GROMACS .gro file of C-alpha atoms in nm:
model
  416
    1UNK     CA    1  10.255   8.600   3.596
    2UNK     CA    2  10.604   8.656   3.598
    3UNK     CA    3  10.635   8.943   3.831
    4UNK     CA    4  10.379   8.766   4.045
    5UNK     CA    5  10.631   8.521   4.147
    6UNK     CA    6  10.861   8.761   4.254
    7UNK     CA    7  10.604   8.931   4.513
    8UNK     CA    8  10.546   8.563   4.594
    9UNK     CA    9  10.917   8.475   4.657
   10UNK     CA   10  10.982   8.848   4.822
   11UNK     CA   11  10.722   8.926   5.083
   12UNK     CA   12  10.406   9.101   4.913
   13UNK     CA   13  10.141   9.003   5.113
   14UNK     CA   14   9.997   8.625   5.008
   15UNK     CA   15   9.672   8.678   5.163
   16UNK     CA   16   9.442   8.858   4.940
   17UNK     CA   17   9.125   8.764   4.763
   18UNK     CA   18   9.270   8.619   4.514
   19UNK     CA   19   9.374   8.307   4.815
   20UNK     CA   20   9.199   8.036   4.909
   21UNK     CA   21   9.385   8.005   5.247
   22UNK     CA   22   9.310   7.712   5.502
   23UNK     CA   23   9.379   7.784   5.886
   24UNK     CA   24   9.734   7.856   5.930
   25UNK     CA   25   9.875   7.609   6.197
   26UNK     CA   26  10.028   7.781   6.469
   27UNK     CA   27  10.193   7.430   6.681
   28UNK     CA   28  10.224   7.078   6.660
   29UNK     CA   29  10.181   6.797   6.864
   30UNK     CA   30  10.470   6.549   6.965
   31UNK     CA   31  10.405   6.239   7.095
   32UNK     CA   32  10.685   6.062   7.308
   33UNK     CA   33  10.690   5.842   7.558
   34UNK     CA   34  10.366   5.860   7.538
   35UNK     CA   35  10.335   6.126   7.636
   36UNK     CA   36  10.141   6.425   7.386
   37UNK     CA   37  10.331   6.737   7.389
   38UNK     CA   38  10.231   7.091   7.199
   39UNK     CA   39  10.482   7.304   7.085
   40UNK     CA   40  10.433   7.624   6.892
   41UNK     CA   41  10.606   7.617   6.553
   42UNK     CA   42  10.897   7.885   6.474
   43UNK     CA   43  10.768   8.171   6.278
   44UNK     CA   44  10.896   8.078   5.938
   45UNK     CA   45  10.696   7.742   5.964
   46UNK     CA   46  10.340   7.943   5.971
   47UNK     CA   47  10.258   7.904   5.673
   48UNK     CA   48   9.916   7.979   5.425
   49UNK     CA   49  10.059   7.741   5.154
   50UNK     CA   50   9.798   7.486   5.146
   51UNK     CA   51   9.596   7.762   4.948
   52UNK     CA   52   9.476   7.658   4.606
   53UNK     CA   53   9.622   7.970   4.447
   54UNK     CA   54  10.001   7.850   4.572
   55UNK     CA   55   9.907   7.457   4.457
   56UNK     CA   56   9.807   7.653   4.116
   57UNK     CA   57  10.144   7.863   4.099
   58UNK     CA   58  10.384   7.558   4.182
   59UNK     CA   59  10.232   7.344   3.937
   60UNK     CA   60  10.337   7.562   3.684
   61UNK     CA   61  10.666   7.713   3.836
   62UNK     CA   62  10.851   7.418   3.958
   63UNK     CA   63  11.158   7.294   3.773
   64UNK     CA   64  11.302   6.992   3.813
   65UNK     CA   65  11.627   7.035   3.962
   66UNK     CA   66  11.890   6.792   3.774
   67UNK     CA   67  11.844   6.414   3.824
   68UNK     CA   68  11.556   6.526   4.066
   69UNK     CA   69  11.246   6.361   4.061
   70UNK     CA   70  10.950   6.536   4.091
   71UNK     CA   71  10.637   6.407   4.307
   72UNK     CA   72  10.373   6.521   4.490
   73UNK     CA   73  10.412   6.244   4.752
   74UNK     CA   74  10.653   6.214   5.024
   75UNK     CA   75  10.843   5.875   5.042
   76UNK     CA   76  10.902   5.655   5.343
   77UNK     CA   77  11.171   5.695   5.520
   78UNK     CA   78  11.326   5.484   5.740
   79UNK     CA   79  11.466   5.598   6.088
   80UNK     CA   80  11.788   5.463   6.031
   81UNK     CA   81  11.798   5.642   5.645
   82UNK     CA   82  11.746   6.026   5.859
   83UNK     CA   83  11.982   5.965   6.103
   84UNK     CA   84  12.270   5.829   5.824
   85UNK     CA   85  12.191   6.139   5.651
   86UNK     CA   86  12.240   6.423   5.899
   87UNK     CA   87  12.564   6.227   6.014
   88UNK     CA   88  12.675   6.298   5.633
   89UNK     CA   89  12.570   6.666   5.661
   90UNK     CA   90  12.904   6.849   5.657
   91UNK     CA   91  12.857   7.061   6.005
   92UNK     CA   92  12.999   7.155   6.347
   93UNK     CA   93  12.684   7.217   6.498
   94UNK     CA   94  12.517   6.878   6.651
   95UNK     CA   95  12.276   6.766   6.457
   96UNK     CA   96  12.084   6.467   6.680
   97UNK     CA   97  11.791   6.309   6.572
   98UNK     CA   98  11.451   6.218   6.756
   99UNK     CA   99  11.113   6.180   6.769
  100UNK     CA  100  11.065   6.595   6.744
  101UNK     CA  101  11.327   6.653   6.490
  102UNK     CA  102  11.158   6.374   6.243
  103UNK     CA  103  10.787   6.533   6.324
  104UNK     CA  104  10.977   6.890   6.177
  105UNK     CA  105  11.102   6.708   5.884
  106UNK     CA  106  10.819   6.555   5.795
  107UNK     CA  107  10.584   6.853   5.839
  108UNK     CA  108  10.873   7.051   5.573
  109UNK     CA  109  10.827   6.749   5.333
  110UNK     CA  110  10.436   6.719   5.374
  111UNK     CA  111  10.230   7.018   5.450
  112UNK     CA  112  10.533   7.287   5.371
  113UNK     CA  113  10.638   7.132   5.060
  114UNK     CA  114  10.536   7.424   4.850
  115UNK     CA  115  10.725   7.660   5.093
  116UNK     CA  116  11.026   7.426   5.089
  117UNK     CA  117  10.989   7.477   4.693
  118UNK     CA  118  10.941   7.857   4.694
  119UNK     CA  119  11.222   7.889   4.988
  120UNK     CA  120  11.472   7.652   4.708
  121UNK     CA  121  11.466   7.912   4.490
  122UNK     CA  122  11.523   8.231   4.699
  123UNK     CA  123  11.812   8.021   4.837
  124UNK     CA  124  12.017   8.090   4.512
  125UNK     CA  125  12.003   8.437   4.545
  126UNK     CA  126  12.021   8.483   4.963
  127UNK     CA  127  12.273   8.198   5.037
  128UNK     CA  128  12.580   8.377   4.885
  129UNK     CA  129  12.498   8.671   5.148
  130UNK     CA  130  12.447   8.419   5.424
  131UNK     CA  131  12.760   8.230   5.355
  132UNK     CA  132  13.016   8.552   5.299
  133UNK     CA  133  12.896   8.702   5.644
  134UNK     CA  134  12.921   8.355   5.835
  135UNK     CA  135  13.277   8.319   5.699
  136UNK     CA  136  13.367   8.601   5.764
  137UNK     CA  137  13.312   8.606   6.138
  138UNK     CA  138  13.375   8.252   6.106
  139UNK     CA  139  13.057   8.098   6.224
  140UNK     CA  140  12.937   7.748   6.102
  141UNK     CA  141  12.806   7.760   5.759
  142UNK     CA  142  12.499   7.568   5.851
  143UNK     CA  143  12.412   7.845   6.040
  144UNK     CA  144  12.254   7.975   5.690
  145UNK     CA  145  11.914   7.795   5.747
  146UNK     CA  146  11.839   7.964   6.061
  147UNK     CA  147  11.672   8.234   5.809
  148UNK     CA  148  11.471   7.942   5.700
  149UNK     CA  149  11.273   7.871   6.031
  150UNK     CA  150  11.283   8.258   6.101
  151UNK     CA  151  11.103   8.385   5.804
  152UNK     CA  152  11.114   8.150   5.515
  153UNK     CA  153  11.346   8.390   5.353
  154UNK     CA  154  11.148   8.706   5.335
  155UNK     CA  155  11.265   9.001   5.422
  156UNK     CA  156  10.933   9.145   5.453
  157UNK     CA  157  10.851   8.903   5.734
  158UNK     CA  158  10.694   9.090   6.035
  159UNK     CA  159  10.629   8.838   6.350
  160UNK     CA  160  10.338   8.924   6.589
  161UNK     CA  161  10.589   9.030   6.853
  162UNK     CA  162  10.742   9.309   6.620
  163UNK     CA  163  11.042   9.139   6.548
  164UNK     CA  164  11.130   9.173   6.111
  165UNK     CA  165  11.327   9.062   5.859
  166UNK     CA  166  11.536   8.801   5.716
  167UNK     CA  167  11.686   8.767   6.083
  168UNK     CA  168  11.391   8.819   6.289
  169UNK     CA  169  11.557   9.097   6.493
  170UNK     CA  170  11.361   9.260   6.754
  171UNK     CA  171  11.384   9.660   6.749
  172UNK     CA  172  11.605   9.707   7.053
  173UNK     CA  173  11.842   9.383   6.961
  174UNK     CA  174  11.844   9.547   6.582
  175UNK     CA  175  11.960   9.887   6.690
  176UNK     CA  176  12.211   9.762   6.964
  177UNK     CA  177  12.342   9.558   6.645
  178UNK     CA  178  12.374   9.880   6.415
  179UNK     CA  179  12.024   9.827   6.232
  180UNK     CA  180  11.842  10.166   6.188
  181UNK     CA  181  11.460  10.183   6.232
  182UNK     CA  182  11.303  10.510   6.098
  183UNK     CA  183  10.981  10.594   5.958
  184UNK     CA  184  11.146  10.585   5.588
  185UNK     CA  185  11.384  10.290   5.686
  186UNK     CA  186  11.444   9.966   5.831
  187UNK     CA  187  11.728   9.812   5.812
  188UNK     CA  188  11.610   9.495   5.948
  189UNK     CA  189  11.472   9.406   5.627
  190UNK     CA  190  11.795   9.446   5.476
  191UNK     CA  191  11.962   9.131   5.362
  192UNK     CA  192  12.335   9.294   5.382
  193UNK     CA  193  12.305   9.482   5.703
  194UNK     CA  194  12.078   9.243   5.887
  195UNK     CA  195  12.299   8.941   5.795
  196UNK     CA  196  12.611   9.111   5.917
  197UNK     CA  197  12.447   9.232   6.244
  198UNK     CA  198  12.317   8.857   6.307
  199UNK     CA  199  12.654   8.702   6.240
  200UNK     CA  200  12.799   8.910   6.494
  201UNK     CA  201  12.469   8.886   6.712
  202UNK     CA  202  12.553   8.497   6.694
  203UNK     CA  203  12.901   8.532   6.766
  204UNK     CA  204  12.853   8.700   7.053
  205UNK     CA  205  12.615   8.436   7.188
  206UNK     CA  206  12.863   8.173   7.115
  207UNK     CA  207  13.081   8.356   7.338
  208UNK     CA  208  12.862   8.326   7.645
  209UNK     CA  209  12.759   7.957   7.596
  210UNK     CA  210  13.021   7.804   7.358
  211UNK     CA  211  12.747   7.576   7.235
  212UNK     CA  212  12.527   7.627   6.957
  213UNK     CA  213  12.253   7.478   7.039
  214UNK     CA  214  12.237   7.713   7.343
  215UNK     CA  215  12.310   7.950   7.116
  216UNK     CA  216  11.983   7.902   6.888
  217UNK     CA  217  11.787   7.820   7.117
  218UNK     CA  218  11.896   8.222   7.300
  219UNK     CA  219  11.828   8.341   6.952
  220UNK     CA  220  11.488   8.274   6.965
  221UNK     CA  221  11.410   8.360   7.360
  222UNK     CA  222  11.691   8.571   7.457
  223UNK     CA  223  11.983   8.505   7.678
  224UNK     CA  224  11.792   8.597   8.012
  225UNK     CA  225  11.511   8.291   7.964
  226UNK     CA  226  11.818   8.042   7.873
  227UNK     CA  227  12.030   8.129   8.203
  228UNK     CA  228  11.703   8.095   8.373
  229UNK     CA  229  11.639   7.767   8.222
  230UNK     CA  230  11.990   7.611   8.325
  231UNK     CA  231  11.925   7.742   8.656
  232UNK     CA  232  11.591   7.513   8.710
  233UNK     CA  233  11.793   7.215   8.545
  234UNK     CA  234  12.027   7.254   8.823
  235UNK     CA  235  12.347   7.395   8.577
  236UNK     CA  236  12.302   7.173   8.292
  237UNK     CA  237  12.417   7.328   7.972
  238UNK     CA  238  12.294   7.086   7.711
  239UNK     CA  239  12.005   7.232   7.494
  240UNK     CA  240  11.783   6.854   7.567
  241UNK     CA  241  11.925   6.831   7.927
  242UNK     CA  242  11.680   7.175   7.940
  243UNK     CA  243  11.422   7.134   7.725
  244UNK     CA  244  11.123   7.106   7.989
  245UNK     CA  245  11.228   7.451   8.107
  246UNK     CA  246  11.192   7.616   7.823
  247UNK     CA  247  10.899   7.824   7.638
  248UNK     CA  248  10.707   7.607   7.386
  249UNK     CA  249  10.799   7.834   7.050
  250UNK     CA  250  11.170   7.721   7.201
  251UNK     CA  251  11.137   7.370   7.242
  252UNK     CA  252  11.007   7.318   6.876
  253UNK     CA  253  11.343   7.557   6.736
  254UNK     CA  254  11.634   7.342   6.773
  255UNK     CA  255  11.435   7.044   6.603
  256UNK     CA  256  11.321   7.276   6.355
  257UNK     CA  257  11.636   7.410   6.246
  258UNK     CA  258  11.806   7.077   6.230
  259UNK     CA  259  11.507   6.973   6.003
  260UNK     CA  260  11.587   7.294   5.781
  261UNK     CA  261  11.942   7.187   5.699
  262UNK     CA  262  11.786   6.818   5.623
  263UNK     CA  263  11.534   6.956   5.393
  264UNK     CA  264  11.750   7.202   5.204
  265UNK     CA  265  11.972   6.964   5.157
  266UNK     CA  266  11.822   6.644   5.084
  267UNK     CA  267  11.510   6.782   4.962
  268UNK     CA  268  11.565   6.582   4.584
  269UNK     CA  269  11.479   6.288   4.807
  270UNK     CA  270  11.155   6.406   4.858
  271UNK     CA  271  11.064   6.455   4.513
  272UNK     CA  272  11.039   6.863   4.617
  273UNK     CA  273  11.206   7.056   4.315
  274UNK     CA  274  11.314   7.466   4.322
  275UNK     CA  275  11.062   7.707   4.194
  276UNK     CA  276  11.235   7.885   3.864
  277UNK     CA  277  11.364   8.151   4.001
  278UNK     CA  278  11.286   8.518   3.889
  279UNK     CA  279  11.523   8.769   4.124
  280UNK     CA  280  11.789   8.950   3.845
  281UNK     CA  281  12.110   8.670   3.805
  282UNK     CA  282  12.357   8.982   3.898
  283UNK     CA  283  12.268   9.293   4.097
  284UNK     CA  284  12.507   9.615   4.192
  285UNK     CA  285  12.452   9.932   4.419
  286UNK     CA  286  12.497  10.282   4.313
  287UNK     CA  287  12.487  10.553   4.559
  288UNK     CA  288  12.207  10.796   4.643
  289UNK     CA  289  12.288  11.118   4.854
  290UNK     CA  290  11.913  11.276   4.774
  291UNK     CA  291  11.601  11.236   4.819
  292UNK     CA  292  11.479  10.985   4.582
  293UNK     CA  293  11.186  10.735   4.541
  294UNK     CA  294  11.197  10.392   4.382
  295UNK     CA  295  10.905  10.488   4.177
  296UNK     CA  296  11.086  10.763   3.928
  297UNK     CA  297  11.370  10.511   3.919
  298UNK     CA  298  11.094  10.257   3.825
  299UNK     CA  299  10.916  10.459   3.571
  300UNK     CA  300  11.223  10.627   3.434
  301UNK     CA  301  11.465  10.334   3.404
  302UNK     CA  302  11.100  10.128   3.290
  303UNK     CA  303  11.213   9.858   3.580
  304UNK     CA  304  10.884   9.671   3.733
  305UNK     CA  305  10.837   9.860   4.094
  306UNK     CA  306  10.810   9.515   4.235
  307UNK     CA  307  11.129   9.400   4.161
  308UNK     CA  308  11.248   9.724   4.266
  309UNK     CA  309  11.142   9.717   4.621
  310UNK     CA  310  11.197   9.342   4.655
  311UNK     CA  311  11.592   9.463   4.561
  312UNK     CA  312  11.572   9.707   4.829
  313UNK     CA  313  11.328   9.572   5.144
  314UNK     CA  314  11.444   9.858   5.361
  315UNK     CA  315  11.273  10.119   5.205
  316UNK     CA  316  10.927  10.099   5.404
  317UNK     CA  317  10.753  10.439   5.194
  318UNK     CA  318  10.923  10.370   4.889
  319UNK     CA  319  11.175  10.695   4.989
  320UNK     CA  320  11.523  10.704   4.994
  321UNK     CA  321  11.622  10.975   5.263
  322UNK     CA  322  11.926  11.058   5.051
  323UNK     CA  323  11.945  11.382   5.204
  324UNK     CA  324  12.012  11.257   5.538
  325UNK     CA  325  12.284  11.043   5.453
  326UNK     CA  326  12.419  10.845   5.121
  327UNK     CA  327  12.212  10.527   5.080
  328UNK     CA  328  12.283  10.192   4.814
  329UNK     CA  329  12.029  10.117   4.578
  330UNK     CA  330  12.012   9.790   4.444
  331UNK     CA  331  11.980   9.755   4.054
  332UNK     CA  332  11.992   9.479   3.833
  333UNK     CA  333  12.343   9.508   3.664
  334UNK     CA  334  12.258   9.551   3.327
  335UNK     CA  335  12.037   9.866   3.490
  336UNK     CA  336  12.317  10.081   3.639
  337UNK     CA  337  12.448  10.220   3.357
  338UNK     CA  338  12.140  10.349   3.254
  339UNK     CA  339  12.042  10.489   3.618
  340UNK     CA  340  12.390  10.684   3.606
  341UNK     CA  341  12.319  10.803   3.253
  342UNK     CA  342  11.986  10.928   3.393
  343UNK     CA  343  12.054  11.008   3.692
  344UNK     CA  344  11.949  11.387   3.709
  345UNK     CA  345  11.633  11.322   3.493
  346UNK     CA  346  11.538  11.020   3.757
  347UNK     CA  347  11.596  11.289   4.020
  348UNK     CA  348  11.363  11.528   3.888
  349UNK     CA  349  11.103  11.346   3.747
  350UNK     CA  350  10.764  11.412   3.911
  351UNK     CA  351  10.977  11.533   4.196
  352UNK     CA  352  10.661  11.716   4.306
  353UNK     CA  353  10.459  11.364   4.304
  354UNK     CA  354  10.664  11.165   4.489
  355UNK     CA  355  10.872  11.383   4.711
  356UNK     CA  356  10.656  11.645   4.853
  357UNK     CA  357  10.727  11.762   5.226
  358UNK     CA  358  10.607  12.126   5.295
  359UNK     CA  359  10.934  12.304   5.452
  360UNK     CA  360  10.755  12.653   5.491
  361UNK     CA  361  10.402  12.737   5.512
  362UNK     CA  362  10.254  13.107   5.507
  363UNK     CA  363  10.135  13.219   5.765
  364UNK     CA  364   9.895  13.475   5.818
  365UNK     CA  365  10.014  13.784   6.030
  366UNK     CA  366  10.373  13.671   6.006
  367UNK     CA  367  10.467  13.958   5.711
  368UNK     CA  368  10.372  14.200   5.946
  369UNK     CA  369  10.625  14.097   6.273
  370UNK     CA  370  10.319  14.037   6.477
  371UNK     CA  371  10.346  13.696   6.708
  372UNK     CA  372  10.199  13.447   6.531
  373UNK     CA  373  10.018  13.151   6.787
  374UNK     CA  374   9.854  12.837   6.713
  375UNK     CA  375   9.590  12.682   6.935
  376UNK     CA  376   9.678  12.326   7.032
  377UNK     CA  377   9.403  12.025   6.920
  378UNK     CA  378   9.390  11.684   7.095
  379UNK     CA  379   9.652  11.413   6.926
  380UNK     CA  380   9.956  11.732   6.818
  381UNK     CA  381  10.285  11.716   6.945
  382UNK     CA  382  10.563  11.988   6.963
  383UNK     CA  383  10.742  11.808   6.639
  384UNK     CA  384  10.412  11.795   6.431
  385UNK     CA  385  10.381  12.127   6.546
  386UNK     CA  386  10.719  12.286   6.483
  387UNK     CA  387  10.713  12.111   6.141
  388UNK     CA  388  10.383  12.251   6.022
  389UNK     CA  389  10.517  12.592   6.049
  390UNK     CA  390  10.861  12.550   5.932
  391UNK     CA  391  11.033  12.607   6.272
  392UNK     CA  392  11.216  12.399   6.474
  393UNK     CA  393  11.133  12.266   6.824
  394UNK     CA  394  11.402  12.469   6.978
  395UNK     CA  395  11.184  12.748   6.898
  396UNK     CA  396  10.886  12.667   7.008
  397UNK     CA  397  11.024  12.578   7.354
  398UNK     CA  398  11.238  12.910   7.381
  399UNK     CA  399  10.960  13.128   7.297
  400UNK     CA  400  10.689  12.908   7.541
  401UNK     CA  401  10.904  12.827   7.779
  402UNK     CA  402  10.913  12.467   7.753
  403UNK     CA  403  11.120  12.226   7.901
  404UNK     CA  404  11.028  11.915   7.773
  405UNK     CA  405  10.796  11.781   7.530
  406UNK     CA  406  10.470  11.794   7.703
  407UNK     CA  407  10.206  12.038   7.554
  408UNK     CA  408   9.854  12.087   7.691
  409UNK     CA  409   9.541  12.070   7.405
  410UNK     CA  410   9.330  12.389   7.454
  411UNK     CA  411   9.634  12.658   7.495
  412UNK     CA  412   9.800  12.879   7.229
  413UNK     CA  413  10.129  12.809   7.138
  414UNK     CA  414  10.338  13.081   7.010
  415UNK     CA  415  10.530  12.998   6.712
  416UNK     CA  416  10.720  13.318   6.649
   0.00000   0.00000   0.00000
């Protein structure tokens, strides 16, 4: 049960048999003026916790945090009490309240309680990252909850539009930022990397609009749909001044992370306590400049492979590319020692299991110096190709004379 919370709290994948998931709510509907308005909800808001399973697990997982009540029912709360308490939140970034931000607050302290509980507890072990990076570019603090309404604090979060991680960054945004994207990597699920590359994302949004609330509300739709936006509001640069030209998933973002930094914050007042929390108290890195996969440090160092890989997100196969260039690997603290003292024996253990990648393959004929060809089948490229027979691309296009890429299924390649 124990390392079930951890999958829980680090991104395995909730829905499973063992769920009982209701429809996960996509929007929500504001009513204003009287007028009824749908707006989509940020990505970190979908949520699958009204499942029996997750009323089962907090149950028996929440702690009381001190001089924190614990309830299952949400209080009343006054107009006047929400907007004394966001003045008293200690932040540069405008925090106004409305009709829409007290809808977003309410849905965190009604239907996304459990989240709010399950998101308390990674908090302890995220925020520190959060906080060093924002200070460190000096950004606003408070600027730590935008994780909140972009993934719940999962690393492993994947939105339908591609975009992953902590951050939520899209490939092209990630890699203009620094954040590699391989078939053996991602760095977008990275805490470290992808926290530094949004702090300076965020800085240099700040440094078009000098106001954050422009600057979320780009963070979520890009800098081209805000500049079109204060266009059609005639040059207004206030993020309500153009709020009725702006996608729906945007509207709903600014309320939604002002009603993150209420709920984390005031969330005693709720009667919502902090899951215990399971991630290691103290973690270090040690370097790893070969190929390596997190199960023989798993099975040799007898840590649980789910802690493992929620330690180190990045790692989409499980691989560490070592080889390519030196990568950290996250241990609990009290683990590194013994990774160091058996370090060649984690190396080589099962090395054929877990790390097998043909470099050569025999070929018939090629003993004798006769060319050797290979005809080409629907779906093979020139890399697939050149790897299969342990030559490189360069090859095959000097001895075919290829230019490009481009191969034709049906013809015979020759390979040497």
């Amino acid at each position: 049960m124990k390392r079930l919370l951890l999958s829980l709290l680090t991104g395995v994948t909730i829905g499973t048999s063992l769920l009982s998931a209701q429809e996960i709510e996509k929007s929500i509907t504001i009513t204003a003026d009287g007028q009824k308005e749908e707006i989509d909800l940020p990505q970190g808001m979908v949520s699958t916790t009204d499942s029996l399973y997750l009323d089962w697990i907090s149950k028996h997982y929440i702690n009381p945090a001190e001089n924190c009540t614990t309830s299952e029912q949400n209080p009343q709360v006054s107009d006047s009490i929400y907007m004394d308490r966001l003045k008293r939140i200690p932040a540069i970034i405008e925090m106004p309240y409305n009709k829409i931000v007290r809808e977003f607050i309410d849905m965190y302290a009604t239907r996304l309680r459990q989240k709010v509980a399950f998101m308390l507890s990674a908090n302890n072990f995220y925020m520190p990252i959060f906080e060093e990076a924002l200070d460190l570019y000096d950004l606003p603090l408070e600027l730590k909850y935008l994780p909140v309404i972009e993934s719940a604090l999962n690393p492993m979060a994947t939105s339908p539009q591609g975009a992953t991680g902590l951050w939520q960054f899209m490939l092209r945004t990630g890699q203009v930022y620094g954040l590699k994207v391989n078939s053996l990597v991602d760095e977008r699920r990275d805490p470290i990397k992808s926290t530094r590359a949004a702090a300076r994302y965020l800085k240099d949004l700040y440094d078009i609009y000098h106001d954050w609330n422009l600057v979320l509300a780009a963070y979520n739709c890009g800098p081209g749909t805000i500049n079109k936006a204060i266009r059609r509001a005639g040059g207004e640069t206030d993020f309500w001044s153009i709020y009725n030209y702006l996608p729906k998933a945007t509207r709903g973002y600014v309320p939604a992370f002002i009603a993150a930094n209420y709920i984390m914050t005031y969330y005693c007042e709720h009667y919502i306590s902090p899951m215990e929390m399971r991630m290691p108290e103290s973690t270090d890195t040690v370097h790893v400049s070969r190929p390596l996969n997190l199960n023989q440090v798993a099975e040799v160092c007898k840590i649980n492979i789910d802690e493992l890989r929620a330690m180190n997100p990045e790692f989409k196969k499980d691989i560490i590319p070592g080889n390519e260039k030196p990568y950290a690997l996250r241990l609990p603290s009290n683990m590194v020692s013994k990774f160091i003292d058996k370090e060649d024996s984690i190396y080589s253990y099962k090395s054929d299991v877990y790390l097998t990648r043909r470099a050569t393959v025999d070929v018939k004929g090629s003993s004798t110096g006769k060319p050797v060809y290979h005809r080409i089948r629907n779906g093979e490229t020139l890399g697939g190709i050149a790897a299969r027979y342990g030559v490189s691309v360069k090859q095959l296009r000097r001895l075919n004379g290829i230019k490009g890429s481009n191969i034709r299924a049906g013809k015979s390649l020759r390979i040497r």
